[in-house]
Coordinates of C-alpha atoms in Angstrom, one line a residue:
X1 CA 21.8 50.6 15.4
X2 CA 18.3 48.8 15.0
X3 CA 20.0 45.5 16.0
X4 CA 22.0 47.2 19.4
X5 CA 18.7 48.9 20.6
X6 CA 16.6 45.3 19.7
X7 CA 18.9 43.6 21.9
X8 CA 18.4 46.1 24.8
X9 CA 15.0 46.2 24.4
X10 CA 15.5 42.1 25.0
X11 CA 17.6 42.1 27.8
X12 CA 15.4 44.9 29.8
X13 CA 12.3 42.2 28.5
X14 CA 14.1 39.9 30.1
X15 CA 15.3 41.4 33.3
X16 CA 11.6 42.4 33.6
X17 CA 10.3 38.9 33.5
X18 CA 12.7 37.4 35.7
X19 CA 12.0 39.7 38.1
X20 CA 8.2 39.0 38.2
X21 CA 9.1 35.3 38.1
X22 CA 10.9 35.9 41.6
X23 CA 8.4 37.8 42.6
X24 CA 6.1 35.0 41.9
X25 CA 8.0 32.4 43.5
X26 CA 6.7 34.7 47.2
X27 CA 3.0 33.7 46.3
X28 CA 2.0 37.8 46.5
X29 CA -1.5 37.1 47.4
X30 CA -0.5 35.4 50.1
X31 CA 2.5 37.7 51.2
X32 CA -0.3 40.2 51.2
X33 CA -2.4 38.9 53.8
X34 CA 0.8 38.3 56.0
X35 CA 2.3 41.7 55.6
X36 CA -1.4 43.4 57.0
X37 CA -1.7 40.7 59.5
X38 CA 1.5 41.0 61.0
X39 CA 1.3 44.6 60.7
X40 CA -2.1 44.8 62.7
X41 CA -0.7 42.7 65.1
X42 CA 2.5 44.1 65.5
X43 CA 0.3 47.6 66.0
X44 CA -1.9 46.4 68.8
X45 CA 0.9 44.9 70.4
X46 CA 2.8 48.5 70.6
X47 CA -0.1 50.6 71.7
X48 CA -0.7 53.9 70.8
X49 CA 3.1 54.8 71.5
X50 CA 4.3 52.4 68.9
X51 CA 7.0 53.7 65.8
X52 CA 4.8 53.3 62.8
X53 CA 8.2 53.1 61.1
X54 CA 9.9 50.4 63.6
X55 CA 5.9 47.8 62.9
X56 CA 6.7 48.5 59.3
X57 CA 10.0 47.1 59.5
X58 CA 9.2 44.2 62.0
X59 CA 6.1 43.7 58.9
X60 CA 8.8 43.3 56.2
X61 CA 11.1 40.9 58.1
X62 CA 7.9 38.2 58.9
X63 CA 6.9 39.1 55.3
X64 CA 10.1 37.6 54.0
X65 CA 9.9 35.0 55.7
X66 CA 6.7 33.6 54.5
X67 CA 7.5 34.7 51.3
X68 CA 10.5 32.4 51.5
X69 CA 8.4 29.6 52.7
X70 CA 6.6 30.2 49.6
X71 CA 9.5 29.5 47.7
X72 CA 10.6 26.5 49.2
X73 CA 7.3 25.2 49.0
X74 CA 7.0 25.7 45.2
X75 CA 10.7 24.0 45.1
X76 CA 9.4 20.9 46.2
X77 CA 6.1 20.9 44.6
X78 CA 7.3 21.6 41.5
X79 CA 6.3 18.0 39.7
X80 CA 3.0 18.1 41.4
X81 CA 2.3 22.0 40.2
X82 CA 3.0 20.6 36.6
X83 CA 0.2 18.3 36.8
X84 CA -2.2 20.7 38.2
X85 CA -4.0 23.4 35.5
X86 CA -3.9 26.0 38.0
X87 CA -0.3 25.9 38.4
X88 CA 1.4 24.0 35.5
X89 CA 2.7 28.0 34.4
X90 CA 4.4 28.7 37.5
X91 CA 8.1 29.6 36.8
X92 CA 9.7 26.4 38.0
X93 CA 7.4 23.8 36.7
X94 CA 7.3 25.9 33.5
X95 CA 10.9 26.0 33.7
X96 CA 11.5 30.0 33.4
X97 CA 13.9 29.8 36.8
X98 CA 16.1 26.7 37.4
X99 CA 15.9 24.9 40.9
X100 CA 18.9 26.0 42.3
X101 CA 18.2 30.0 41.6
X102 CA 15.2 29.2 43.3
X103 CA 16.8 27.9 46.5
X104 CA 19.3 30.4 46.4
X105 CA 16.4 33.2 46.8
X106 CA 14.5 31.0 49.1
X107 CA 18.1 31.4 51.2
X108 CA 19.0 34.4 51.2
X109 CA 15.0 35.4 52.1
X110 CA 15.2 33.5 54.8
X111 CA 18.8 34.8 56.2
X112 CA 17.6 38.4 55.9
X113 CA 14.7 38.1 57.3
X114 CA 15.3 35.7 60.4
X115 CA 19.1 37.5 61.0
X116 CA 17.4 41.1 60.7
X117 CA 14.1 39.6 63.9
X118 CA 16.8 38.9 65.8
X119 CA 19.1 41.2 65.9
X120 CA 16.7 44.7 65.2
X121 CA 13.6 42.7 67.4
X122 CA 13.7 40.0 69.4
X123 CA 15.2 36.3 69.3
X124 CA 12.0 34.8 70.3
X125 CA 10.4 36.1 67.3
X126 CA 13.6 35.3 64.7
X127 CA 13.0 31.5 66.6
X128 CA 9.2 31.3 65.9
X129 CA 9.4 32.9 62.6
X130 CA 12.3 30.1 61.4
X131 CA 9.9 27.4 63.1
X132 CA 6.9 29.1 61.2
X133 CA 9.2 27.9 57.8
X134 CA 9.8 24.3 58.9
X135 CA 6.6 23.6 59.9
X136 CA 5.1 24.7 56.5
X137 CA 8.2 23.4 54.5
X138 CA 9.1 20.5 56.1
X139 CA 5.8 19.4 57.7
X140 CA 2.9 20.7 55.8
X141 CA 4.5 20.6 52.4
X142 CA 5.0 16.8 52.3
X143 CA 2.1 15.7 54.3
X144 CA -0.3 17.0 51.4
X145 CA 0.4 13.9 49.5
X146 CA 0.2 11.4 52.9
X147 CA -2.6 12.5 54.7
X148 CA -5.7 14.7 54.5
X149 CA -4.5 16.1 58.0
X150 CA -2.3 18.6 56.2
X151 CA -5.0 21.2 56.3
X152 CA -5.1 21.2 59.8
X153 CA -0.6 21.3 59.7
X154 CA -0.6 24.0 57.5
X155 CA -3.2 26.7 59.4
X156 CA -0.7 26.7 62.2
X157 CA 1.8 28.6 60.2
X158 CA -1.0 30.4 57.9
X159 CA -2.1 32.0 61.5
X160 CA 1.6 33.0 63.1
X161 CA 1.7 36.6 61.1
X162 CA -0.2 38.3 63.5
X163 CA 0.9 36.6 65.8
X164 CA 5.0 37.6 64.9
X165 CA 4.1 41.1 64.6
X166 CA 2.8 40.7 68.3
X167 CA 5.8 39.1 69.6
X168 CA 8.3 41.1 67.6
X169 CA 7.2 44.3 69.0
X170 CA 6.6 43.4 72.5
X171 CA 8.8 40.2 72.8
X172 CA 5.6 38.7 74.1
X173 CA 2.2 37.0 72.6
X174 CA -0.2 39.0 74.5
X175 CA -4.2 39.1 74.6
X176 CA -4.2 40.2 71.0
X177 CA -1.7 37.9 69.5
X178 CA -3.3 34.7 71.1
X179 CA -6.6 35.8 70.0
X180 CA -5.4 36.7 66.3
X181 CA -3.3 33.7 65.8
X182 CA -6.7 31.1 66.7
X183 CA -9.2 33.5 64.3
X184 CA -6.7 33.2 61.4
X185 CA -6.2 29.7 62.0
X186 CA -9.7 29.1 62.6
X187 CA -10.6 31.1 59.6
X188 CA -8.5 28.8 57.2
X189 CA -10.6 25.6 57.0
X190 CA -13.7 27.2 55.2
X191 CA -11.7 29.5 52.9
X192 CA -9.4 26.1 51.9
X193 CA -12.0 23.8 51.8
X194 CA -14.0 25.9 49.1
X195 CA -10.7 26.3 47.7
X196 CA -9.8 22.5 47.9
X197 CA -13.9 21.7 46.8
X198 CA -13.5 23.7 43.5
X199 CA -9.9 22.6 42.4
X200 CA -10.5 19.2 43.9
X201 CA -9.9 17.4 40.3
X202 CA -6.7 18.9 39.9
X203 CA -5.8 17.8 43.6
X204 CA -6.9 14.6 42.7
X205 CA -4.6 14.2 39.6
X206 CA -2.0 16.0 41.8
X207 CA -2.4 13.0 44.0
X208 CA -3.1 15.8 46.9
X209 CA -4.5 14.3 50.0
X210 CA -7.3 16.8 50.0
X211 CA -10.9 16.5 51.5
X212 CA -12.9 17.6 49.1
X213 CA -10.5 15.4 46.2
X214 CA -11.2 12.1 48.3
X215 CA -13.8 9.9 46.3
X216 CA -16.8 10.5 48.9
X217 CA -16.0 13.1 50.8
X218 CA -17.0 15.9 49.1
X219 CA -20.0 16.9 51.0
X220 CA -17.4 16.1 54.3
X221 CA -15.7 19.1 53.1
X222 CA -18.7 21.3 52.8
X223 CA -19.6 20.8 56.7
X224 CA -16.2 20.8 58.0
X225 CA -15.9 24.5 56.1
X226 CA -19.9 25.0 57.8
X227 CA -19.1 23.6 61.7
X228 CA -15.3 26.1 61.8
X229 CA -17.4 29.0 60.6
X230 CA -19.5 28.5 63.7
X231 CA -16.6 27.8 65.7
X232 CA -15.4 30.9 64.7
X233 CA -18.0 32.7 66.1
X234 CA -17.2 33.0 69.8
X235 CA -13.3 33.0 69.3
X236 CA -14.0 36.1 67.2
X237 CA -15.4 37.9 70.2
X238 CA -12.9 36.8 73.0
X239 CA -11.0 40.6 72.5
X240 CA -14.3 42.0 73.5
X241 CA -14.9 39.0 76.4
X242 CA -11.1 40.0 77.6
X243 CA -11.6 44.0 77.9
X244 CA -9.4 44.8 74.8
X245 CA -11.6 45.3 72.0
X246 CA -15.3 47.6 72.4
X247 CA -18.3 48.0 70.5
X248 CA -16.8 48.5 67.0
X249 CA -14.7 45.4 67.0
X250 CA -17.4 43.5 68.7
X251 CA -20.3 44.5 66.2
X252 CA -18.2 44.5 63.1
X253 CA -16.7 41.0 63.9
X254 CA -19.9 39.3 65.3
X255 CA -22.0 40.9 62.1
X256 CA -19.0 39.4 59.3
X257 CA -18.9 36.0 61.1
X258 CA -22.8 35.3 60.9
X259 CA -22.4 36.7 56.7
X260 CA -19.5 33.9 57.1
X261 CA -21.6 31.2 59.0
X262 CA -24.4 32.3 55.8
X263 CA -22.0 31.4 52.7
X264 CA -20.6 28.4 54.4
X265 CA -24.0 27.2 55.4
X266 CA -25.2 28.0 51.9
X267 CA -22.2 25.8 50.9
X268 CA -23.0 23.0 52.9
X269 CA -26.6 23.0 51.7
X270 CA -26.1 22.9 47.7
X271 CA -22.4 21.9 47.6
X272 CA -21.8 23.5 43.9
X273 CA -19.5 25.9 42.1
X274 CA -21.5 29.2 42.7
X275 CA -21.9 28.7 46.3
X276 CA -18.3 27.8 46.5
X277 CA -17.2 30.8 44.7
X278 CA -19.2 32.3 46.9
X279 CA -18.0 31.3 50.0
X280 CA -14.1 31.9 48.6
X281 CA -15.4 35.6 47.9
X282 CA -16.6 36.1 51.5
X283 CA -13.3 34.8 53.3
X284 CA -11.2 37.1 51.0
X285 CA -13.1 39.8 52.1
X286 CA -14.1 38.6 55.7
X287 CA -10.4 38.7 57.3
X288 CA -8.8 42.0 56.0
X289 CA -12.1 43.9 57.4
X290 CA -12.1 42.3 60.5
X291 CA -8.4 43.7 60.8
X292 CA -9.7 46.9 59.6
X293 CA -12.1 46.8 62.6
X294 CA -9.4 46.1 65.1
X295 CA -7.7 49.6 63.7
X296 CA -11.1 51.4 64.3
X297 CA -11.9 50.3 67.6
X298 CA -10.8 53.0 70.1
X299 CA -10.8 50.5 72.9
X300 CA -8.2 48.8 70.8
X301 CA -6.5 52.5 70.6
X302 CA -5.8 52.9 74.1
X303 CA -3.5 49.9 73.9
X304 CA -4.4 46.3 74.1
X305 CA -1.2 44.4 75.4
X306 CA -1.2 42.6 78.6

């Protein structure tokens, strides 16, 4: 009896940890950034009339597909993410899910999501979403160990989300989904290059064409994440220079941007762990509540499509 109820116990165990190695295969973190940013755009982009129910759904599909982007991206990285502390435990390089269950999930992700765009939205978002996947499989992916212009590859998909939710739920870009997709993108280089500055040794072992892992270009890295945070600074206001964003959006995004501009610049200045910790911190925090301030603005409310 002991030995039968043992074994369940094992199998559930088991069950339970292959499911959170799957799970970990979608990068979470990351899906969770692309489910609020699609959703946010996918909600300015239906106005005030929009189904909350039929955003949520167009949220899931563009979710599924980065998430299997993620997977494919950890199928062919798996040799590299075993020489790198940071990833060596990940469940392929730590062999707790063989390759081909991995592609098989990466698959079936991808056929899901792109077949259910398509069909329940629009083809033009099914197309873009499927091109979102190559580039950052088939572009991105193997250009990390060629050339340090992979950071630059890989924002482009890292700022579609919004832009998908925009297109899924009015078949077009719009105001809001140009606007979203180039303060993501823009967004990306400080966050990755304090990112990239503090794993740079592990990069470097990788044999990851990073910025901050290149012998002498360390302090590169520091002003390249200091000159986008500027740069970021006007494109954050174009809603409010186009009429579709007011004073809330305007004032919460212009304020967040210069506490941006102040941890990148404090980053460029002393170029050490605390600062880049620091500067990591205020772009995890910088980009959800500058979505949140898009929800809150009632210009934004009366529908900001064009």
């Amino acid at each position: 009896m002991n030995n039968a109820r043992s074994s369940v116990l094992t199998g559930r165990r088991t069950l339970f940890d292959s499911a959170a190695d799957y799970l970990a295969l979608t990068k979470p973190r990351i899906a969770f950034f692309v489910a609020f940013s699609a959703f946010v755009g996918g909600l300015v982009a239906a106005g005030p009339t929009g189904e909350i129910a039929r955003i949520l759904e167009a949220t899931l599909w563009i979710t599924l597909s980065a998430a299997a982007a993620s997977v494919f991206n950890q199928v062919l990285e798996r040799e590299i993410d075993l020489r790198m502390e940071r990833t060596r435990s990940r469940p392929l390089p730590a062999g707790r899910l063989s390759v081909g269950s991995a592609i098989l999930f990466g698959t079936v992700l991808t056929a899901v999501a792109i077949l259910a765009l398509a069909l329940r939205f629009n083809v033009l978002s099914a197309l873009l979403s499927l091109a979102t996947l190559f580039l950052y499989v088939c572009v991105y992916t193997p250009l990390k160990r060629a050339s340090t212009l992979n950071t630059v590859v890989g924002a482009l998909p890292g700022a579609a989300p919004p832009l998908l939710g925009c297109v899924a739920l009015a078949g077009v870009p719009g105001n809001w989904g140009l606007a979203l997709f180039a303060i993501v993108f823009v967004w990306q280089f400080p966050h990755f290059m304090a990112i990239a500055w503090m794993y740079r040794a592990d990069y470097a072992r990788a044999g990851l064409k990073m910025l901050p892992a290149i012998p002498g270009c360390e302090r590169m890295a520091a002003r390249a994440a200091f000159v986008h945070s500027l740069v970021l600074l006007p494109i954050v206001l174009l809603p409010g220079a186009w009429g579709d964003a007011g004073v809330v959006y305007c004032a919460s995004a212009l304020s967040l941007s210069l506490i941006y501009v102040a941890a990148a610049g404090r980053f460029a200045l002393r170029e050490d762990a605390p600062s880049a910790r620091l500067l990591l911190a205020v772009s995890l925090a910088y980009l959800p509540l500058v979505l949140i301030s898009i929800l809150l603005d009632p210009v934004v409310g009366v529908g900001a499509l064009h």
